[in-house]
């Protein structure tokens, strides 16, 4: 399963993490909290490293870190 994680700043108000996979439809957990199925984007408050886990029937589970950067200012 291939995974794409995109970290974006949407202005200065809300920061988002976009998580996608090939094939789509993998169940996603961020820090052990289920957040939906790929493709999914979630907001985050604090920069740092998040633990991602993706699972899809017929595929090995994927566990990987995602690191967000602090504000550019």
mmCIF file of C-alpha atoms in Angstrom:
data_model
loop_
_atom_site.group_PDB
_atom_site.id
_atom_site.type_symbol
_atom_site.label_atom_id
_atom_site.label_comp_id
_atom_site.label_asym_id
_atom_site.label_seq_id
_atom_site.Cartn_x
_atom_site.Cartn_y
_atom_site.Cartn_z
ATOM 1 C CA UNK A 1 0.000 0.000 0.000
ATOM 2 C CA UNK A 2 1.446 3.369 -1.017
ATOM 3 C CA UNK A 3 0.764 6.361 1.218
ATOM 4 C CA UNK A 4 0.952 10.069 0.576
ATOM 5 C CA UNK A 5 0.897 12.494 3.475
ATOM 6 C CA UNK A 6 0.708 16.175 2.727
ATOM 7 C CA UNK A 7 1.101 18.811 5.396
ATOM 8 C CA UNK A 8 -0.323 22.192 4.544
ATOM 9 C CA UNK A 9 -0.942 25.545 6.098
ATOM 10 C CA UNK A 10 -4.332 26.975 5.173
ATOM 11 C CA UNK A 11 -3.700 30.592 6.046
ATOM 12 C CA UNK A 12 -2.686 31.200 9.634
ATOM 13 C CA UNK A 13 -5.836 29.801 11.192
ATOM 14 C CA UNK A 14 -6.150 26.107 10.449
ATOM 15 C CA UNK A 15 -3.426 23.582 9.680
ATOM 16 C CA UNK A 16 -4.337 20.306 7.954
ATOM 17 C CA UNK A 17 -2.850 16.871 7.326
ATOM 18 C CA UNK A 18 -3.962 15.176 4.083
ATOM 19 C CA UNK A 19 -3.611 11.380 4.058
ATOM 20 C CA UNK A 20 -4.107 9.331 0.889
ATOM 21 C CA UNK A 21 -3.313 5.763 -0.107
ATOM 22 C CA UNK A 22 -3.205 3.553 -3.166
ATOM 23 C CA UNK A 23 -5.626 1.852 -3.193
ATOM 24 C CA UNK A 24 -7.998 4.300 -1.519
ATOM 25 C CA UNK A 25 -10.289 3.277 1.318
ATOM 26 C CA UNK A 26 -7.705 2.355 3.960
ATOM 27 C CA UNK A 27 -8.849 2.925 7.533
ATOM 28 C CA UNK A 28 -6.688 5.621 9.186
ATOM 29 C CA UNK A 29 -5.715 6.141 12.822
ATOM 30 C CA UNK A 30 -3.748 9.157 14.041
ATOM 31 C CA UNK A 31 -2.224 8.652 17.495
ATOM 32 C CA UNK A 32 -4.550 5.658 17.998
ATOM 33 C CA UNK A 33 -7.696 7.683 17.222
ATOM 34 C CA UNK A 34 -9.659 6.524 14.171
ATOM 35 C CA UNK A 35 -10.126 9.478 11.777
ATOM 36 C CA UNK A 36 -11.713 7.925 8.684
ATOM 37 C CA UNK A 37 -10.807 6.267 5.396
ATOM 38 C CA UNK A 38 -8.407 7.511 2.754
ATOM 39 C CA UNK A 39 -8.419 10.008 1.261
ATOM 40 C CA UNK A 40 -8.925 11.998 4.456
ATOM 41 C CA UNK A 41 -7.722 15.324 5.761
ATOM 42 C CA UNK A 42 -7.705 16.346 9.393
ATOM 43 C CA UNK A 43 -6.818 19.491 11.268
ATOM 44 C CA UNK A 44 -4.040 19.608 13.819
ATOM 45 C CA UNK A 45 -3.200 22.082 16.551
ATOM 46 C CA UNK A 46 0.344 21.280 17.617
ATOM 47 C CA UNK A 47 3.394 20.715 15.447
ATOM 48 C CA UNK A 48 5.371 17.572 16.086
ATOM 49 C CA UNK A 49 5.319 13.904 15.167
ATOM 50 C CA UNK A 50 2.068 12.001 14.790
ATOM 51 C CA UNK A 51 1.770 8.205 14.653
ATOM 52 C CA UNK A 52 -0.174 7.094 11.560
ATOM 53 C CA UNK A 53 -1.629 3.618 11.043
ATOM 54 C CA UNK A 54 -3.422 2.542 7.878
ATOM 55 C CA UNK A 55 -5.226 -0.767 7.441
ATOM 56 C CA UNK A 56 -7.042 -2.228 4.465
ATOM 57 C CA UNK A 57 -8.280 -5.773 4.074
ATOM 58 C CA UNK A 58 -5.896 -7.808 1.937
ATOM 59 C CA UNK A 59 -2.899 -5.569 2.729
ATOM 60 C CA UNK A 60 -0.308 -5.484 5.481
ATOM 61 C CA UNK A 61 -1.005 -2.690 8.008
ATOM 62 C CA UNK A 62 1.214 0.355 7.579
ATOM 63 C CA UNK A 63 2.547 2.199 10.640
ATOM 64 C CA UNK A 64 4.585 5.328 10.000
ATOM 65 C CA UNK A 65 5.336 8.682 11.641
ATOM 66 C CA UNK A 66 4.245 12.001 10.108
ATOM 67 C CA UNK A 67 6.066 15.133 11.223
ATOM 68 C CA UNK A 68 4.531 18.581 11.044
ATOM 69 C CA UNK A 69 6.594 21.751 11.035
ATOM 70 C CA UNK A 70 5.978 24.831 13.118
ATOM 71 C CA UNK A 71 4.713 28.080 11.644
ATOM 72 C CA UNK A 72 7.012 29.763 9.126
ATOM 73 C CA UNK A 73 7.090 33.039 11.040
#
